[in-house]
């Protein structure tokens, strides 16, 4: 199957390797560009844990000049992909949640104490779900530090339009977030493709990523059984 991969450039290689191993053909079209923010001051005092809701957050943290002072702070990752990235970058203690904000909230409750010191959320400029608010309801002190910005694309490159409309077009698109799905819809509309994509199936990490696609005229929208990359990829063989 020819598949359009919309992940940021930093995530394309690992995902493409898995897809190629499954005998799929990969067309890469990163719809979000990750830009690191200026290194804002961060206070290490009494911090009991770092919260990572994406691999971009741990990559941004690892780029900081003071990373060595933080690598031994326990990191609680939203899911397996983020946890693996954190371990590869040198974080010494990594705990893994089930792939969404709700499971990360439960992991924090299990592993941390409300009076154990602040938790630092390694966040982007736009966050999905109110992790800070949810944890503060349980008495935790959460500091959100913006380490990166995910900048959406406004249009497809010409080669992507050709891959979507050629005689042997892309048959599926992988969408890992609502924001990526919204960007995909915007790029399709800008290229005049709305209503012309009835040959494409969208494979979505969660229902929130499928919702913006309503009205685009796709062949089908399929949602993973749980918010993990493995569950999403399993849709390709089911």
PDB file of C-alpha atoms in Angstrom:
ATOM      1  CA  UNK A   1       0.000   0.000   0.000  1.00  0.00           C
ATOM      2  CA  UNK A   2       1.218   3.510  -0.768  1.00  0.00           C
ATOM      3  CA  UNK A   3       1.006   5.538   2.424  1.00  0.00           C
ATOM      4  CA  UNK A   4       1.339   9.240   3.150  1.00  0.00           C
ATOM      5  CA  UNK A   5       3.316   9.802   6.365  1.00  0.00           C
ATOM      6  CA  UNK A   6       2.542  13.187   7.883  1.00  0.00           C
ATOM      7  CA  UNK A   7       4.739  13.050  10.999  1.00  0.00           C
ATOM      8  CA  UNK A   8       7.375  15.741  11.678  1.00  0.00           C
ATOM      9  CA  UNK A   9      10.697  15.125   9.945  1.00  0.00           C
ATOM     10  CA  UNK A  10      12.278  13.973  13.216  1.00  0.00           C
ATOM     11  CA  UNK A  11       9.872  11.008  13.389  1.00  0.00           C
ATOM     12  CA  UNK A  12       9.789   9.988   9.743  1.00  0.00           C
ATOM     13  CA  UNK A  13      12.798   7.646   9.581  1.00  0.00           C
ATOM     14  CA  UNK A  14      11.787   5.250  12.365  1.00  0.00           C
ATOM     15  CA  UNK A  15       8.171   5.048  11.201  1.00  0.00           C
ATOM     16  CA  UNK A  16       9.148   4.605   7.555  1.00  0.00           C
ATOM     17  CA  UNK A  17      11.426   1.721   8.498  1.00  0.00           C
ATOM     18  CA  UNK A  18       8.492  -0.106  10.102  1.00  0.00           C
ATOM     19  CA  UNK A  19       6.238   0.556   7.116  1.00  0.00           C
ATOM     20  CA  UNK A  20       8.830  -0.566   4.582  1.00  0.00           C
ATOM     21  CA  UNK A  21       9.341  -3.752   6.587  1.00  0.00           C
ATOM     22  CA  UNK A  22       5.610  -4.368   6.131  1.00  0.00           C
ATOM     23  CA  UNK A  23       6.085  -3.992   2.375  1.00  0.00           C
ATOM     24  CA  UNK A  24       4.349  -0.627   2.190  1.00  0.00           C
ATOM     25  CA  UNK A  25       5.516   2.258   0.020  1.00  0.00           C
ATOM     26  CA  UNK A  26       6.134   5.488   1.923  1.00  0.00           C
ATOM     27  CA  UNK A  27       5.529   9.052   0.754  1.00  0.00           C
ATOM     28  CA  UNK A  28       6.723  11.591   3.321  1.00  0.00           C
ATOM     29  CA  UNK A  29       4.857  14.863   3.842  1.00  0.00           C
ATOM     30  CA  UNK A  30       5.680  16.354   7.263  1.00  0.00           C
ATOM     31  CA  UNK A  31       2.778  18.660   8.118  1.00  0.00           C
ATOM     32  CA  UNK A  32       4.257  20.066  11.329  1.00  0.00           C
ATOM     33  CA  UNK A  33       7.719  21.600  11.537  1.00  0.00           C
ATOM     34  CA  UNK A  34       9.336  21.462  14.984  1.00  0.00           C
ATOM     35  CA  UNK A  35      11.151  24.616  16.055  1.00  0.00           C
ATOM     36  CA  UNK A  36      12.976  24.752  19.378  1.00  0.00           C
ATOM     37  CA  UNK A  37      12.218  27.747  21.576  1.00  0.00           C
ATOM     38  CA  UNK A  38      14.797  29.926  23.247  1.00  0.00           C
ATOM     39  CA  UNK A  39      16.223  28.178  26.302  1.00  0.00           C
ATOM     40  CA  UNK A  40      14.002  29.543  29.052  1.00  0.00           C
ATOM     41  CA  UNK A  41      15.371  29.328  32.615  1.00  0.00           C
ATOM     42  CA  UNK A  42      14.363  26.143  34.455  1.00  0.00           C
ATOM     43  CA  UNK A  43      14.736  25.631  38.198  1.00  0.00           C
ATOM     44  CA  UNK A  44      15.915  22.128  39.149  1.00  0.00           C
ATOM     45  CA  UNK A  45      15.201  22.691  42.869  1.00  0.00           C
ATOM     46  CA  UNK A  46      13.030  19.938  44.397  1.00  0.00           C
ATOM     47  CA  UNK A  47      11.644  18.831  41.013  1.00  0.00           C
ATOM     48  CA  UNK A  48      10.326  15.285  41.479  1.00  0.00           C
ATOM     49  CA  UNK A  49       9.538  14.475  37.861  1.00  0.00           C
ATOM     50  CA  UNK A  50       9.412  15.544  34.222  1.00  0.00           C
ATOM     51  CA  UNK A  51       6.247  15.025  32.185  1.00  0.00           C
ATOM     52  CA  UNK A  52       6.618  14.363  28.459  1.00  0.00           C
ATOM     53  CA  UNK A  53       3.543  14.335  26.231  1.00  0.00           C
ATOM     54  CA  UNK A  54       5.547  13.931  23.012  1.00  0.00           C
ATOM     55  CA  UNK A  55       8.968  12.882  21.787  1.00  0.00           C
ATOM     56  CA  UNK A  56       9.496  16.491  20.692  1.00  0.00           C
ATOM     57  CA  UNK A  57       9.539  17.569  24.324  1.00  0.00           C
ATOM     58  CA  UNK A  58      12.295  15.146  25.305  1.00  0.00           C
ATOM     59  CA  UNK A  59      14.330  16.047  22.201  1.00  0.00           C
ATOM     60  CA  UNK A  60      14.044  19.733  23.058  1.00  0.00           C
ATOM     61  CA  UNK A  61      15.106  19.023  26.642  1.00  0.00           C
ATOM     62  CA  UNK A  62      18.120  17.040  25.453  1.00  0.00           C
ATOM     63  CA  UNK A  63      19.217  20.060  23.376  1.00  0.00           C
ATOM     64  CA  UNK A  64      19.413  22.298  26.433  1.00  0.00           C
ATOM     65  CA  UNK A  65      22.824  23.373  27.686  1.00  0.00           C
ATOM     66  CA  UNK A  66      21.883  22.205  31.195  1.00  0.00           C
ATOM     67  CA  UNK A  67      20.593  18.770  30.162  1.00  0.00           C
ATOM     68  CA  UNK A  68      23.156  16.903  32.279  1.00  0.00           C
ATOM     69  CA  UNK A  69      21.634  18.444  35.404  1.00  0.00           C
ATOM     70  CA  UNK A  70      18.214  17.032  34.461  1.00  0.00           C
ATOM     71  CA  UNK A  71      18.907  13.580  33.008  1.00  0.00           C
ATOM     72  CA  UNK A  72      18.602  11.859  36.426  1.00  0.00           C
ATOM     73  CA  UNK A  73      15.155  13.340  37.163  1.00  0.00           C
ATOM     74  CA  UNK A  74      12.474  10.643  36.640  1.00  0.00           C
ATOM     75  CA  UNK A  75      10.633  11.199  33.373  1.00  0.00           C
ATOM     76  CA  UNK A  76       7.027  10.106  32.914  1.00  0.00           C
ATOM     77  CA  UNK A  77       6.276   9.605  29.223  1.00  0.00           C
ATOM     78  CA  UNK A  78       2.822   9.634  27.647  1.00  0.00           C
ATOM     79  CA  UNK A  79       3.504   6.507  25.596  1.00  0.00           C
ATOM     80  CA  UNK A  80       6.030   3.968  24.394  1.00  0.00           C
ATOM     81  CA  UNK A  81       7.466   5.988  21.486  1.00  0.00           C
ATOM     82  CA  UNK A  82       8.154   8.977  23.741  1.00  0.00           C
ATOM     83  CA  UNK A  83       9.635   6.703  26.415  1.00  0.00           C
ATOM     84  CA  UNK A  84      11.971   5.032  23.923  1.00  0.00           C
ATOM     85  CA  UNK A  85      13.148   8.400  22.640  1.00  0.00           C
ATOM     86  CA  UNK A  86      13.822   9.563  26.211  1.00  0.00           C
ATOM     87  CA  UNK A  87      15.864   6.450  26.970  1.00  0.00           C
ATOM     88  CA  UNK A  88      17.835   6.813  23.738  1.00  0.00           C
ATOM     89  CA  UNK A  89      18.664  10.429  24.586  1.00  0.00           C
ATOM     90  CA  UNK A  90      20.021   9.530  28.013  1.00  0.00           C
ATOM     91  CA  UNK A  91      17.237  10.038  30.556  1.00  0.00           C
ATOM     92  CA  UNK A  92      18.125   7.625  33.349  1.00  0.00           C
ATOM     93  CA  UNK A  93      14.695   6.752  34.789  1.00  0.00           C
ATOM     94  CA  UNK A  94      11.717   6.566  32.442  1.00  0.00           C
ATOM     95  CA  UNK A  95       8.156   5.460  33.215  1.00  0.00           C
ATOM     96  CA  UNK A  96       5.630   4.815  30.442  1.00  0.00           C
ATOM     97  CA  UNK A  97       1.899   5.619  30.356  1.00  0.00           C
ATOM     98  CA  UNK A  98      -0.697   4.128  28.027  1.00  0.00           C
ATOM     99  CA  UNK A  99      -0.585   6.691  25.228  1.00  0.00           C
ATOM    100  CA  UNK A 100      -2.889   9.528  26.304  1.00  0.00           C
ATOM    101  CA  UNK A 101      -3.242  12.277  28.891  1.00  0.00           C
ATOM    102  CA  UNK A 102      -5.619  10.228  31.058  1.00  0.00           C
ATOM    103  CA  UNK A 103      -3.167   7.348  31.408  1.00  0.00           C
ATOM    104  CA  UNK A 104      -0.305   9.790  32.050  1.00  0.00           C
ATOM    105  CA  UNK A 105      -2.368  11.405  34.799  1.00  0.00           C
ATOM    106  CA  UNK A 106      -2.843   7.977  36.425  1.00  0.00           C
ATOM    107  CA  UNK A 107       0.869   7.201  36.101  1.00  0.00           C
ATOM    108  CA  UNK A 108       1.752  10.434  37.898  1.00  0.00           C
ATOM    109  CA  UNK A 109      -0.678   9.587  40.703  1.00  0.00           C
ATOM    110  CA  UNK A 110       0.981   6.158  41.061  1.00  0.00           C
ATOM    111  CA  UNK A 111       4.611   7.302  40.913  1.00  0.00           C
ATOM    112  CA  UNK A 112       4.606  10.797  42.459  1.00  0.00           C
ATOM    113  CA  UNK A 113       3.416  12.554  45.602  1.00  0.00           C
ATOM    114  CA  UNK A 114       1.401  15.806  45.668  1.00  0.00           C
ATOM    115  CA  UNK A 115       3.763  17.218  48.295  1.00  0.00           C
ATOM    116  CA  UNK A 116       6.899  15.730  46.737  1.00  0.00           C
ATOM    117  CA  UNK A 117       7.937  18.820  44.818  1.00  0.00           C
ATOM    118  CA  UNK A 118       7.048  20.344  41.469  1.00  0.00           C
ATOM    119  CA  UNK A 119       6.445  18.428  38.252  1.00  0.00           C
ATOM    120  CA  UNK A 120       7.728  20.020  35.038  1.00  0.00           C
ATOM    121  CA  UNK A 121       5.759  19.475  31.811  1.00  0.00           C
ATOM    122  CA  UNK A 122       8.075  19.582  28.774  1.00  0.00           C
ATOM    123  CA  UNK A 123       5.496  21.147  26.509  1.00  0.00           C
ATOM    124  CA  UNK A 124       5.007  22.649  23.101  1.00  0.00           C
ATOM    125  CA  UNK A 125       3.365  26.006  22.463  1.00  0.00           C
ATOM    126  CA  UNK A 126       0.076  24.166  21.799  1.00  0.00           C
ATOM    127  CA  UNK A 127      -1.003  21.377  24.148  1.00  0.00           C
ATOM    128  CA  UNK A 128      -3.704  18.746  23.701  1.00  0.00           C
ATOM    129  CA  UNK A 129      -5.673  18.129  26.866  1.00  0.00           C
ATOM    130  CA  UNK A 130      -5.306  19.908  30.188  1.00  0.00           C
ATOM    131  CA  UNK A 131      -2.726  17.725  31.938  1.00  0.00           C
ATOM    132  CA  UNK A 132      -1.694  20.571  34.239  1.00  0.00           C
ATOM    133  CA  UNK A 133      -5.274  21.258  35.332  1.00  0.00           C
ATOM    134  CA  UNK A 134      -6.084  17.575  35.838  1.00  0.00           C
ATOM    135  CA  UNK A 135      -3.057  17.034  38.066  1.00  0.00           C
ATOM    136  CA  UNK A 136      -3.599  20.231  40.016  1.00  0.00           C
ATOM    137  CA  UNK A 137      -7.032  18.888  40.949  1.00  0.00           C
ATOM    138  CA  UNK A 138      -5.153  16.083  42.733  1.00  0.00           C
ATOM    139  CA  UNK A 139      -2.963  18.558  44.595  1.00  0.00           C
ATOM    140  CA  UNK A 140       0.139  18.393  42.382  1.00  0.00           C
ATOM    141  CA  UNK A 141       2.241  21.425  41.552  1.00  0.00           C
ATOM    142  CA  UNK A 142       2.807  21.462  37.785  1.00  0.00           C
ATOM    143  CA  UNK A 143       4.988  23.902  35.865  1.00  0.00           C
ATOM    144  CA  UNK A 144       4.513  23.960  32.093  1.00  0.00           C
ATOM    145  CA  UNK A 145       7.681  24.928  30.231  1.00  0.00           C
ATOM    146  CA  UNK A 146       7.340  25.642  26.501  1.00  0.00           C
ATOM    147  CA  UNK A 147      10.382  24.118  24.806  1.00  0.00           C
ATOM    148  CA  UNK A 148       9.247  23.894  21.189  1.00  0.00           C
ATOM    149  CA  UNK A 149       6.679  25.050  18.657  1.00  0.00           C
ATOM    150  CA  UNK A 150       5.032  22.818  16.064  1.00  0.00           C
ATOM    151  CA  UNK A 151       4.469  25.059  13.050  1.00  0.00           C
ATOM    152  CA  UNK A 152       1.786  23.771  10.630  1.00  0.00           C
ATOM    153  CA  UNK A 153       2.233  23.672   6.879  1.00  0.00           C
ATOM    154  CA  UNK A 154      -0.099  25.846   4.798  1.00  0.00           C
ATOM    155  CA  UNK A 155       0.152  23.956   1.508  1.00  0.00           C
ATOM    156  CA  UNK A 156       1.337  20.661   0.056  1.00  0.00           C
ATOM    157  CA  UNK A 157       4.471  20.616  -2.090  1.00  0.00           C
ATOM    158  CA  UNK A 158       3.640  19.892  -5.730  1.00  0.00           C
ATOM    159  CA  UNK A 159       5.006  16.337  -5.533  1.00  0.00           C
ATOM    160  CA  UNK A 160       2.551  15.494  -2.722  1.00  0.00           C
ATOM    161  CA  UNK A 161      -0.405  16.776  -4.754  1.00  0.00           C
ATOM    162  CA  UNK A 162       0.785  14.556  -7.606  1.00  0.00           C
ATOM    163  CA  UNK A 163       1.003  11.564  -5.244  1.00  0.00           C
ATOM    164  CA  UNK A 164      -2.553  12.191  -4.061  1.00  0.00           C
ATOM    165  CA  UNK A 165      -4.049  12.490  -7.539  1.00  0.00           C
ATOM    166  CA  UNK A 166      -1.912  10.432  -9.956  1.00  0.00           C
ATOM    167  CA  UNK A 167      -3.004   7.291 -11.763  1.00  0.00           C
ATOM    168  CA  UNK A 168      -1.386   5.263  -8.957  1.00  0.00           C
ATOM    169  CA  UNK A 169      -2.158   7.518  -5.997  1.00  0.00           C
ATOM    170  CA  UNK A 170      -1.514   7.276  -2.291  1.00  0.00           C
ATOM    171  CA  UNK A 171      -4.062   4.877  -0.794  1.00  0.00           C
ATOM    172  CA  UNK A 172      -3.777   5.804   2.873  1.00  0.00           C
ATOM    173  CA  UNK A 173      -2.694   8.636   5.174  1.00  0.00           C
ATOM    174  CA  UNK A 174      -1.421   8.231   8.733  1.00  0.00           C
ATOM    175  CA  UNK A 175      -2.573  10.919  11.188  1.00  0.00           C
ATOM    176  CA  UNK A 176      -1.229  10.989  14.739  1.00  0.00           C
ATOM    177  CA  UNK A 177      -2.957  14.051  16.169  1.00  0.00           C
ATOM    178  CA  UNK A 178      -5.955  16.321  15.752  1.00  0.00           C
ATOM    179  CA  UNK A 179      -3.696  19.230  14.848  1.00  0.00           C
ATOM    180  CA  UNK A 180      -2.013  17.219  12.096  1.00  0.00           C
ATOM    181  CA  UNK A 181      -5.435  16.181  10.789  1.00  0.00           C
ATOM    182  CA  UNK A 182      -6.593  19.815  10.756  1.00  0.00           C
ATOM    183  CA  UNK A 183      -3.434  20.764   8.856  1.00  0.00           C
ATOM    184  CA  UNK A 184      -4.026  17.930   6.375  1.00  0.00           C
ATOM    185  CA  UNK A 185      -7.568  19.179   5.743  1.00  0.00           C
ATOM    186  CA  UNK A 186      -6.340  22.756   5.281  1.00  0.00           C
ATOM    187  CA  UNK A 187      -3.694  21.669   2.771  1.00  0.00           C
ATOM    188  CA  UNK A 188      -6.236  19.561   0.869  1.00  0.00           C
ATOM    189  CA  UNK A 189      -8.634  22.484   0.667  1.00  0.00           C
ATOM    190  CA  UNK A 190      -5.868  24.844  -0.442  1.00  0.00           C
ATOM    191  CA  UNK A 191      -5.025  22.439  -3.278  1.00  0.00           C
ATOM    192  CA  UNK A 192      -8.670  22.026  -4.294  1.00  0.00           C
ATOM    193  CA  UNK A 193      -8.689  18.342  -3.337  1.00  0.00           C
ATOM    194  CA  UNK A 194     -11.735  18.285  -1.047  1.00  0.00           C
ATOM    195  CA  UNK A 195     -14.200  15.783  -2.480  1.00  0.00           C
ATOM    196  CA  UNK A 196     -11.538  14.257  -4.743  1.00  0.00           C
ATOM    197  CA  UNK A 197      -9.936  11.829  -2.294  1.00  0.00           C
ATOM    198  CA  UNK A 198     -12.449   8.982  -2.294  1.00  0.00           C
ATOM    199  CA  UNK A 199      -9.594   6.510  -2.906  1.00  0.00           C
ATOM    200  CA  UNK A 200      -7.829   7.347   0.389  1.00  0.00           C
ATOM    201  CA  UNK A 201      -8.309   5.772   3.813  1.00  0.00           C
ATOM    202  CA  UNK A 202      -7.238   7.770   6.876  1.00  0.00           C
ATOM    203  CA  UNK A 203      -5.592   5.780   9.675  1.00  0.00           C
ATOM    204  CA  UNK A 204      -5.959   7.816  12.875  1.00  0.00           C
ATOM    205  CA  UNK A 205      -4.308   7.455  16.278  1.00  0.00           C
ATOM    206  CA  UNK A 206      -7.472   8.564  18.080  1.00  0.00           C
ATOM    207  CA  UNK A 207     -11.029   9.705  17.385  1.00  0.00           C
ATOM    208  CA  UNK A 208      -9.905  13.315  17.885  1.00  0.00           C
ATOM    209  CA  UNK A 209      -7.678  12.967  14.798  1.00  0.00           C
ATOM    210  CA  UNK A 210     -10.562  11.610  12.728  1.00  0.00           C
ATOM    211  CA  UNK A 211     -13.068  14.337  13.572  1.00  0.00           C
ATOM    212  CA  UNK A 212     -11.581  17.125  11.395  1.00  0.00           C
ATOM    213  CA  UNK A 213     -11.723  14.811   8.365  1.00  0.00           C
ATOM    214  CA  UNK A 214     -15.518  14.724   8.199  1.00  0.00           C
ATOM    215  CA  UNK A 215     -16.644  16.242   4.925  1.00  0.00           C
ATOM    216  CA  UNK A 216     -13.325  15.757   3.144  1.00  0.00           C
ATOM    217  CA  UNK A 217     -14.762  12.886   1.110  1.00  0.00           C
ATOM    218  CA  UNK A 218     -12.295  10.168   2.066  1.00  0.00           C
ATOM    219  CA  UNK A 219     -12.946   6.510   1.344  1.00  0.00           C
ATOM    220  CA  UNK A 220     -12.826   5.591   5.040  1.00  0.00           C
ATOM    221  CA  UNK A 221     -11.576   6.736   8.420  1.00  0.00           C
ATOM    222  CA  UNK A 222     -10.182   4.098  10.739  1.00  0.00           C
ATOM    223  CA  UNK A 223      -9.228   4.715  14.382  1.00  0.00           C
ATOM    224  CA  UNK A 224      -6.699   2.729  16.413  1.00  0.00           C
ATOM    225  CA  UNK A 225      -8.027   0.645  19.285  1.00  0.00           C
ATOM    226  CA  UNK A 226      -5.711   2.475  21.675  1.00  0.00           C
ATOM    227  CA  UNK A 227      -3.515   5.581  21.272  1.00  0.00           C
ATOM    228  CA  UNK A 228      -0.235   3.883  20.353  1.00  0.00           C
ATOM    229  CA  UNK A 229       1.811   3.626  17.192  1.00  0.00           C
ATOM    230  CA  UNK A 230       1.642  -0.172  17.245  1.00  0.00           C
ATOM    231  CA  UNK A 231      -2.162  -0.085  17.452  1.00  0.00           C
ATOM    232  CA  UNK A 232      -2.299   2.369  14.572  1.00  0.00           C
ATOM    233  CA  UNK A 233      -0.024   0.230  12.405  1.00  0.00           C
ATOM    234  CA  UNK A 234      -2.108  -2.837  13.173  1.00  0.00           C
ATOM    235  CA  UNK A 235      -4.958  -1.187  11.248  1.00  0.00           C
ATOM    236  CA  UNK A 236      -2.905  -1.652   8.104  1.00  0.00           C
ATOM    237  CA  UNK A 237      -3.127  -5.453   8.361  1.00  0.00           C
ATOM    238  CA  UNK A 238      -6.622  -5.860   9.802  1.00  0.00           C
TER     239      UNK A 238
END
